[in-house]
Amino acid sequence: AQSVTQLDSQVPVFEEAPVELRCNYSSSVSVYLFWYVQYPNQGLQLLLKYLSGSTLVESINGFEAEFNKSQTSFHLRKPSVHISDTAEYFCAVRFTGGGNKLTFGTGTQLKVEL
Amino acid sequence: EPEVTQTPSHQVTQMGQEVILRCVPISNHLYFYWYRQILGQKVEFLVSFYNNEISEKSEIFDDQFSVERPDGSNFTLKIRSTKLEDSAMYFCASSARGGDGYTFGSGTRLTVV
């Protein structure tokens, strides 16, 4: 069965520390991968995506994610977080051959503390 | 940057009433979607719409739900007779092509009392 797993429901981290938010998926078909961020009381904003090509993708605000096909993972990383990065982060996958819908993980609440 | 606009931002309705959630997708996008997020749970796909018809729907999208593109700009989700369990944040999304980039709106929080 196709699924998306975010094992960490909450990740507390101190400001300027590095962080990794984990995302794994289960699939026998090729995938398109996305990370979305949701700030409190706001909608979903696209952070970055992997469609093809280089397995390392970056966002404009310092986040990066690497597609690892053998481990079926797309972990999100940032070398130094800021208080403003506090938000909920959702990993989402489009499974090819499964229509255009996105399947979301359960989300990871990133809480950056001073 | 182009946006997907959803109205209202918050709607309270009585159980059994009909509600219509409205969305204005990005103007040159061709694919439209509705998702919902029950409080504290993950975002779930409801329906996708292309070329004036439903292209895919989930098991959640039963006969109580319908979608429509009444004109060239709006995309609506109608819930015919709301239940308490329909309380959720409903997100509209659109994409230019089938599945390589989705823009989400800010959502409509529906509260059924």
PDB file of C-alpha atoms in Angstrom:
ATOM      1  CA  ALA A   1       0.000   0.000   0.000  1.00  0.00           C
ATOM      2  CA  GLN A   2       1.125   3.546  -0.667  1.00  0.00           C
ATOM      3  CA  SER A   3       1.651   5.652   2.424  1.00  0.00           C
ATOM      4  CA  VAL A   4       3.583   8.591   3.844  1.00  0.00           C
ATOM      5  CA  THR A   5       5.065   8.502   7.318  1.00  0.00           C
ATOM      6  CA  GLN A   6       6.334  11.325   9.468  1.00  0.00           C
ATOM      7  CA  LEU A   7       7.448   9.582  12.621  1.00  0.00           C
ATOM      8  CA  ASP A   8       8.102  12.705  14.678  1.00  0.00           C
ATOM      9  CA  SER A   9       4.947  14.533  15.710  1.00  0.00           C
ATOM     10  CA  GLN A  10       6.920  17.217  17.546  1.00  0.00           C
ATOM     11  CA  VAL A  11      10.512  18.370  17.298  1.00  0.00           C
ATOM     12  CA  PRO A  12      11.750  20.937  19.814  1.00  0.00           C
ATOM     13  CA  VAL A  13      15.045  22.620  18.978  1.00  0.00           C
ATOM     14  CA  PHE A  14      17.010  25.621  20.169  1.00  0.00           C
ATOM     15  CA  GLU A  15      17.529  28.590  17.898  1.00  0.00           C
ATOM     16  CA  GLU A  16      20.616  28.328  15.645  1.00  0.00           C
ATOM     17  CA  ALA A  17      20.755  24.558  16.105  1.00  0.00           C
ATOM     18  CA  PRO A  18      20.405  22.189  13.131  1.00  0.00           C
ATOM     19  CA  VAL A  19      17.218  20.241  12.574  1.00  0.00           C
ATOM     20  CA  GLU A  20      16.063  17.267  10.535  1.00  0.00           C
ATOM     21  CA  LEU A  21      12.402  16.418   9.967  1.00  0.00           C
ATOM     22  CA  ARG A  22      11.937  12.899   8.719  1.00  0.00           C
ATOM     23  CA  CYS A  23       9.671  11.699   5.939  1.00  0.00           C
ATOM     24  CA  ASN A  24       9.439   8.181   4.577  1.00  0.00           C
ATOM     25  CA  TYR A  25       7.079   6.785   2.001  1.00  0.00           C
ATOM     26  CA  SER A  26       6.022   3.368   0.851  1.00  0.00           C
ATOM     27  CA  SER A  27       5.586   2.852  -2.887  1.00  0.00           C
ATOM     28  CA  SER A  28       6.372   0.548  -5.763  1.00  0.00           C
ATOM     29  CA  VAL A  29       5.952   3.345  -8.313  1.00  0.00           C
ATOM     30  CA  SER A  30       7.880   6.513  -8.909  1.00  0.00           C
ATOM     31  CA  VAL A  31       7.010   9.545  -6.856  1.00  0.00           C
ATOM     32  CA  TYR A  32       6.978  13.320  -6.763  1.00  0.00           C
ATOM     33  CA  LEU A  33       7.830  14.684  -3.317  1.00  0.00           C
ATOM     34  CA  PHE A  34       6.848  17.884  -1.557  1.00  0.00           C
ATOM     35  CA  TRP A  35       7.311  19.656   1.744  1.00  0.00           C
ATOM     36  CA  TYR A  36       4.666  22.153   2.859  1.00  0.00           C
ATOM     37  CA  VAL A  37       4.792  24.495   5.856  1.00  0.00           C
ATOM     38  CA  GLN A  38       1.765  25.684   7.814  1.00  0.00           C
ATOM     39  CA  TYR A  39       2.181  28.657  10.144  1.00  0.00           C
ATOM     40  CA  PRO A  40      -0.431  29.083  12.899  1.00  0.00           C
ATOM     41  CA  ASN A  41      -3.871  29.896  11.506  1.00  0.00           C
ATOM     42  CA  GLN A  42      -2.578  29.989   7.955  1.00  0.00           C
ATOM     43  CA  GLY A  43      -2.753  27.795   4.868  1.00  0.00           C
ATOM     44  CA  LEU A  44      -0.246  25.423   3.336  1.00  0.00           C
ATOM     45  CA  GLN A  45       2.777  26.979   1.683  1.00  0.00           C
ATOM     46  CA  LEU A  46       5.064  25.023  -0.606  1.00  0.00           C
ATOM     47  CA  LEU A  47       8.555  24.868   0.850  1.00  0.00           C
ATOM     48  CA  LEU A  48      10.293  22.727  -1.777  1.00  0.00           C
ATOM     49  CA  LYS A  49       9.694  19.858  -4.158  1.00  0.00           C
ATOM     50  CA  TYR A  50      11.464  17.034  -5.939  1.00  0.00           C
ATOM     51  CA  LEU A  51      10.219  16.069  -9.379  1.00  0.00           C
ATOM     52  CA  SER A  52      13.329  14.756 -11.117  1.00  0.00           C
ATOM     53  CA  GLY A  53      16.999  15.510 -11.599  1.00  0.00           C
ATOM     54  CA  SER A  54      19.271  16.395  -8.704  1.00  0.00           C
ATOM     55  CA  THR A  55      18.202  14.564  -5.577  1.00  0.00           C
ATOM     56  CA  LEU A  56      19.074  17.545  -3.370  1.00  0.00           C
ATOM     57  CA  VAL A  57      16.581  20.384  -3.501  1.00  0.00           C
ATOM     58  CA  GLU A  58      16.717  23.678  -1.674  1.00  0.00           C
ATOM     59  CA  SER A  59      14.282  26.370  -0.617  1.00  0.00           C
ATOM     60  CA  ILE A  60      14.907  30.091  -0.539  1.00  0.00           C
ATOM     61  CA  ASN A  61      14.889  30.232   3.269  1.00  0.00           C
ATOM     62  CA  GLY A  62      17.677  27.751   3.931  1.00  0.00           C
ATOM     63  CA  PHE A  63      15.816  24.452   4.073  1.00  0.00           C
ATOM     64  CA  GLU A  64      16.926  21.529   1.944  1.00  0.00           C
ATOM     65  CA  ALA A  65      15.693  18.004   1.353  1.00  0.00           C
ATOM     66  CA  GLU A  66      17.298  14.999  -0.256  1.00  0.00           C
ATOM     67  CA  PHE A  67      15.487  12.281  -2.126  1.00  0.00           C
ATOM     68  CA  ASN A  68      16.892   8.893  -1.219  1.00  0.00           C
ATOM     69  CA  LYS A  69      15.285   6.292  -3.446  1.00  0.00           C
ATOM     70  CA  SER A  70      16.860   3.272  -1.784  1.00  0.00           C
ATOM     71  CA  GLN A  71      15.634   4.355   1.634  1.00  0.00           C
ATOM     72  CA  THR A  72      12.378   5.813   0.283  1.00  0.00           C
ATOM     73  CA  SER A  73      12.983   8.977   2.246  1.00  0.00           C
ATOM     74  CA  PHE A  74      12.777  12.724   1.722  1.00  0.00           C
ATOM     75  CA  HIS A  75      14.052  14.241   4.959  1.00  0.00           C
ATOM     76  CA  LEU A  76      13.971  17.996   5.477  1.00  0.00           C
ATOM     77  CA  ARG A  77      16.989  19.700   6.996  1.00  0.00           C
ATOM     78  CA  LYS A  78      18.132  23.138   8.033  1.00  0.00           C
ATOM     79  CA  PRO A  79      21.637  23.786   9.399  1.00  0.00           C
ATOM     80  CA  SER A  80      20.568  26.654  11.676  1.00  0.00           C
ATOM     81  CA  VAL A  81      16.941  27.330  12.605  1.00  0.00           C
ATOM     82  CA  HIS A  82      15.368  30.619  13.520  1.00  0.00           C
ATOM     83  CA  ILE A  83      12.487  31.324  15.877  1.00  0.00           C
ATOM     84  CA  SER A  84      10.378  32.208  12.832  1.00  0.00           C
ATOM     85  CA  ASP A  85      10.690  28.631  11.553  1.00  0.00           C
ATOM     86  CA  THR A  86       8.261  27.511  14.260  1.00  0.00           C
ATOM     87  CA  ALA A  87       5.430  25.893  12.303  1.00  0.00           C
ATOM     88  CA  GLU A  88       3.914  22.585  11.248  1.00  0.00           C
ATOM     89  CA  TYR A  89       5.686  20.845   8.395  1.00  0.00           C
ATOM     90  CA  PHE A  90       3.936  18.368   6.126  1.00  0.00           C
ATOM     91  CA  CYS A  91       5.548  15.921   3.771  1.00  0.00           C
ATOM     92  CA  ALA A  92       3.376  15.082   0.751  1.00  0.00           C
ATOM     93  CA  VAL A  93       3.767  12.586  -2.067  1.00  0.00           C
ATOM     94  CA  ARG A  94       2.211  12.216  -5.472  1.00  0.00           C
ATOM     95  CA  PHE A  95       2.361   8.566  -6.496  1.00  0.00           C
ATOM     96  CA  THR A  96       2.550   8.225 -10.286  1.00  0.00           C
ATOM     97  CA  GLY A  97      -0.325   6.270 -11.727  1.00  0.00           C
ATOM     98  CA  GLY A  98      -2.459   7.299  -8.776  1.00  0.00           C
ATOM     99  CA  GLY A  99      -4.006  10.364 -10.289  1.00  0.00           C
ATOM    100  CA  ASN A 100      -2.881  13.846  -9.351  1.00  0.00           C
ATOM    101  CA  LYS A 101      -3.775  13.798  -5.685  1.00  0.00           C
ATOM    102  CA  LEU A 102      -1.269  14.385  -2.917  1.00  0.00           C
ATOM    103  CA  THR A 103      -0.997  12.016   0.016  1.00  0.00           C
ATOM    104  CA  PHE A 104       0.095  13.821   3.166  1.00  0.00           C
ATOM    105  CA  GLY A 105       1.976  12.683   6.207  1.00  0.00           C
ATOM    106  CA  THR A 106       0.617  13.451   9.658  1.00  0.00           C
ATOM    107  CA  GLY A 107       2.849  16.485  10.058  1.00  0.00           C
ATOM    108  CA  THR A 108       5.707  17.483  12.360  1.00  0.00           C
ATOM    109  CA  GLN A 109       5.386  20.430  14.705  1.00  0.00           C
ATOM    110  CA  LEU A 110       8.730  22.236  14.787  1.00  0.00           C
ATOM    111  CA  LYS A 111       9.099  24.382  17.884  1.00  0.00           C
ATOM    112  CA  VAL A 112      12.150  26.628  17.965  1.00  0.00           C
ATOM    113  CA  GLU A 113      13.089  27.874  21.425  1.00  0.00           C
ATOM    114  CA  LEU A 114      15.437  30.644  22.511  1.00  0.00           C
TER     115      LEU A 114
ATOM    116  CA  GLU B   1       2.883  35.952  -6.720  1.00  0.00           C
ATOM    117  CA  PRO B   2      -0.458  34.458  -7.827  1.00  0.00           C
ATOM    118  CA  GLU B   3      -2.675  33.169  -5.040  1.00  0.00           C
ATOM    119  CA  VAL B   4      -5.572  30.825  -4.529  1.00  0.00           C
ATOM    120  CA  THR B   5      -8.302  32.740  -2.709  1.00  0.00           C
ATOM    121  CA  GLN B   6     -10.848  31.088  -0.429  1.00  0.00           C
ATOM    122  CA  THR B   7     -13.947  32.592   1.117  1.00  0.00           C
ATOM    123  CA  PRO B   8     -15.133  32.735   3.804  1.00  0.00           C
ATOM    124  CA  SER B   9     -12.182  32.204   6.110  1.00  0.00           C
ATOM    125  CA  HIS B  10     -14.476  30.879   8.825  1.00  0.00           C
ATOM    126  CA  GLN B  11     -18.039  29.595   8.611  1.00  0.00           C
ATOM    127  CA  VAL B  12     -20.290  28.358  11.373  1.00  0.00           C
ATOM    128  CA  THR B  13     -23.349  26.383  10.387  1.00  0.00           C
ATOM    129  CA  GLN B  14     -26.014  24.302  12.061  1.00  0.00           C
ATOM    130  CA  MET B  15     -26.093  20.563  11.568  1.00  0.00           C
ATOM    131  CA  GLY B  16     -28.232  19.623   8.594  1.00  0.00           C
ATOM    132  CA  GLN B  17     -27.715  22.917   6.785  1.00  0.00           C
ATOM    133  CA  GLU B  18     -26.146  23.243   3.356  1.00  0.00           C
ATOM    134  CA  VAL B  19     -22.884  25.120   2.980  1.00  0.00           C
ATOM    135  CA  ILE B  20     -20.956  26.304  -0.051  1.00  0.00           C
ATOM    136  CA  LEU B  21     -17.250  26.954   0.224  1.00  0.00           C
ATOM    137  CA  ARG B  22     -15.796  29.152  -2.452  1.00  0.00           C
ATOM    138  CA  CYS B  23     -12.416  29.252  -4.124  1.00  0.00           C
ATOM    139  CA  VAL B  24     -10.823  31.310  -6.859  1.00  0.00           C
ATOM    140  CA  PRO B  25      -7.945  29.264  -8.304  1.00  0.00           C
ATOM    141  CA  ILE B  26      -4.981  30.784 -10.093  1.00  0.00           C
ATOM    142  CA  SER B  27      -6.249  32.024 -13.429  1.00  0.00           C
ATOM    143  CA  ASN B  28      -4.173  29.902 -15.824  1.00  0.00           C
ATOM    144  CA  HIS B  29      -4.399  26.711 -13.799  1.00  0.00           C
ATOM    145  CA  LEU B  30      -6.392  23.813 -15.187  1.00  0.00           C
ATOM    146  CA  TYR B  31      -6.587  21.350 -12.293  1.00  0.00           C
ATOM    147  CA  PHE B  32      -8.497  22.039  -9.109  1.00  0.00           C
ATOM    148  CA  TYR B  33      -8.673  20.211  -5.813  1.00  0.00           C
ATOM    149  CA  TRP B  34     -10.321  20.177  -2.418  1.00  0.00           C
ATOM    150  CA  TYR B  35      -8.628  18.807   0.686  1.00  0.00           C
ATOM    151  CA  ARG B  36      -9.687  18.870   4.300  1.00  0.00           C
ATOM    152  CA  GLN B  37      -7.891  18.792   7.632  1.00  0.00           C
ATOM    153  CA  ILE B  38      -9.804  17.779  10.724  1.00  0.00           C
ATOM    154  CA  LEU B  39      -8.311  19.471  13.782  1.00  0.00           C
ATOM    155  CA  GLY B  40      -5.160  17.714  14.873  1.00  0.00           C
ATOM    156  CA  GLN B  41      -5.185  15.292  11.956  1.00  0.00           C
ATOM    157  CA  LYS B  42      -3.499  15.112   8.592  1.00  0.00           C
ATOM    158  CA  VAL B  43      -4.567  16.768   5.380  1.00  0.00           C
ATOM    159  CA  GLU B  44      -6.832  14.457   3.361  1.00  0.00           C
ATOM    160  CA  PHE B  45      -7.682  14.533  -0.326  1.00  0.00           C
ATOM    161  CA  LEU B  46     -11.350  14.957  -1.208  1.00  0.00           C
ATOM    162  CA  VAL B  47     -11.662  15.526  -4.938  1.00  0.00           C
ATOM    163  CA  SER B  48      -9.874  16.657  -8.082  1.00  0.00           C
ATOM    164  CA  PHE B  49     -11.514  18.427 -11.011  1.00  0.00           C
ATOM    165  CA  TYR B  50     -10.328  18.870 -14.582  1.00  0.00           C
ATOM    166  CA  ASN B  51     -12.006  19.840 -17.817  1.00  0.00           C
ATOM    167  CA  ASN B  52     -15.295  20.521 -16.027  1.00  0.00           C
ATOM    168  CA  GLU B  53     -15.622  17.134 -14.452  1.00  0.00           C
ATOM    169  CA  ILE B  54     -14.453  15.200 -11.430  1.00  0.00           C
ATOM    170  CA  SER B  55     -11.285  13.301 -12.290  1.00  0.00           C
ATOM    171  CA  GLU B  56     -10.832  11.568  -8.966  1.00  0.00           C
ATOM    172  CA  LYS B  57     -12.506  11.444  -5.563  1.00  0.00           C
ATOM    173  CA  SER B  58     -11.822   9.819  -2.233  1.00  0.00           C
ATOM    174  CA  GLU B  59     -14.149   7.670  -0.149  1.00  0.00           C
ATOM    175  CA  ILE B  60     -14.788  10.733   2.013  1.00  0.00           C
ATOM    176  CA  PHE B  61     -16.402  12.493  -0.954  1.00  0.00           C
ATOM    177  CA  ASP B  62     -19.793  10.845  -0.739  1.00  0.00           C
ATOM    178  CA  ASP B  63     -23.173  11.952  -2.078  1.00  0.00           C
ATOM    179  CA  GLN B  64     -23.324  14.784   0.450  1.00  0.00           C
ATOM    180  CA  PHE B  65     -20.507  16.546  -1.372  1.00  0.00           C
ATOM    181  CA  SER B  66     -20.454  18.150  -4.786  1.00  0.00           C
ATOM    182  CA  VAL B  67     -18.151  20.476  -6.694  1.00  0.00           C
ATOM    183  CA  GLU B  68     -18.827  22.960  -9.410  1.00  0.00           C
ATOM    184  CA  ARG B  69     -17.049  25.485 -11.561  1.00  0.00           C
ATOM    185  CA  PRO B  70     -19.976  27.802 -12.204  1.00  0.00           C
ATOM    186  CA  ASP B  71     -17.994  30.330 -14.223  1.00  0.00           C
ATOM    187  CA  GLY B  72     -14.478  30.871 -15.484  1.00  0.00           C
ATOM    188  CA  SER B  73     -13.029  31.820 -12.133  1.00  0.00           C
ATOM    189  CA  ASN B  74     -14.797  30.172  -9.197  1.00  0.00           C
ATOM    190  CA  PHE B  75     -14.572  26.608  -7.909  1.00  0.00           C
ATOM    191  CA  THR B  76     -17.019  25.619  -5.192  1.00  0.00           C
ATOM    192  CA  LEU B  77     -17.486  22.777  -2.734  1.00  0.00           C
ATOM    193  CA  LYS B  78     -21.030  22.148  -1.536  1.00  0.00           C
ATOM    194  CA  ILE B  79     -21.925  20.044   1.459  1.00  0.00           C
ATOM    195  CA  ARG B  80     -25.610  19.263   1.190  1.00  0.00           C
ATOM    196  CA  SER B  81     -26.510  18.414   4.787  1.00  0.00           C
ATOM    197  CA  THR B  82     -23.687  19.070   7.201  1.00  0.00           C
ATOM    198  CA  LYS B  83     -22.801  16.734  10.041  1.00  0.00           C
ATOM    199  CA  LEU B  84     -20.768  17.449  13.158  1.00  0.00           C
ATOM    200  CA  GLU B  85     -17.917  15.397  11.735  1.00  0.00           C
ATOM    201  CA  ASP B  86     -17.690  17.720   8.719  1.00  0.00           C
ATOM    202  CA  SER B  87     -16.095  20.301  10.990  1.00  0.00           C
ATOM    203  CA  ALA B  88     -12.633  20.848   9.551  1.00  0.00           C
ATOM    204  CA  MET B  89     -10.378  23.197   7.652  1.00  0.00           C
ATOM    205  CA  TYR B  90     -11.100  22.897   3.946  1.00  0.00           C
ATOM    206  CA  PHE B  91      -8.320  23.760   1.530  1.00  0.00           C
ATOM    207  CA  CYS B  92      -8.697  24.503  -2.147  1.00  0.00           C
ATOM    208  CA  ALA B  93      -5.695  23.982  -4.422  1.00  0.00           C
ATOM    209  CA  SER B  94      -4.917  24.391  -8.090  1.00  0.00           C
ATOM    210  CA  SER B  95      -2.160  23.342 -10.464  1.00  0.00           C
ATOM    211  CA  ALA B  96      -1.191  24.284 -13.987  1.00  0.00           C
ATOM    212  CA  ARG B  97      -0.341  20.754 -14.972  1.00  0.00           C
ATOM    213  CA  GLY B  98      -1.409  17.495 -13.483  1.00  0.00           C
ATOM    214  CA  GLY B  99       0.886  16.931 -10.602  1.00  0.00           C
ATOM    215  CA  ASP B 100       4.106  18.845 -10.369  1.00  0.00           C
ATOM    216  CA  GLY B 101       3.095  21.949  -8.487  1.00  0.00           C
ATOM    217  CA  TYR B 102       0.113  22.718  -6.314  1.00  0.00           C
ATOM    218  CA  THR B 103      -0.826  26.088  -4.831  1.00  0.00           C
ATOM    219  CA  PHE B 104      -3.069  25.962  -1.788  1.00  0.00           C
ATOM    220  CA  GLY B 105      -5.428  28.602  -0.495  1.00  0.00           C
ATOM    221  CA  SER B 106      -5.490  29.751   3.128  1.00  0.00           C
ATOM    222  CA  GLY B 107      -8.455  27.526   3.906  1.00  0.00           C
ATOM    223  CA  THR B 108     -12.002  27.841   5.207  1.00  0.00           C
ATOM    224  CA  ARG B 109     -12.565  26.705   8.764  1.00  0.00           C
ATOM    225  CA  LEU B 110     -15.989  25.083   8.861  1.00  0.00           C
ATOM    226  CA  THR B 111     -17.589  24.591  12.252  1.00  0.00           C
ATOM    227  CA  VAL B 112     -20.789  22.552  12.413  1.00  0.00           C
ATOM    228  CA  VAL B 113     -22.782  23.031  15.620  1.00  0.00           C
TER     229      VAL B 113
END
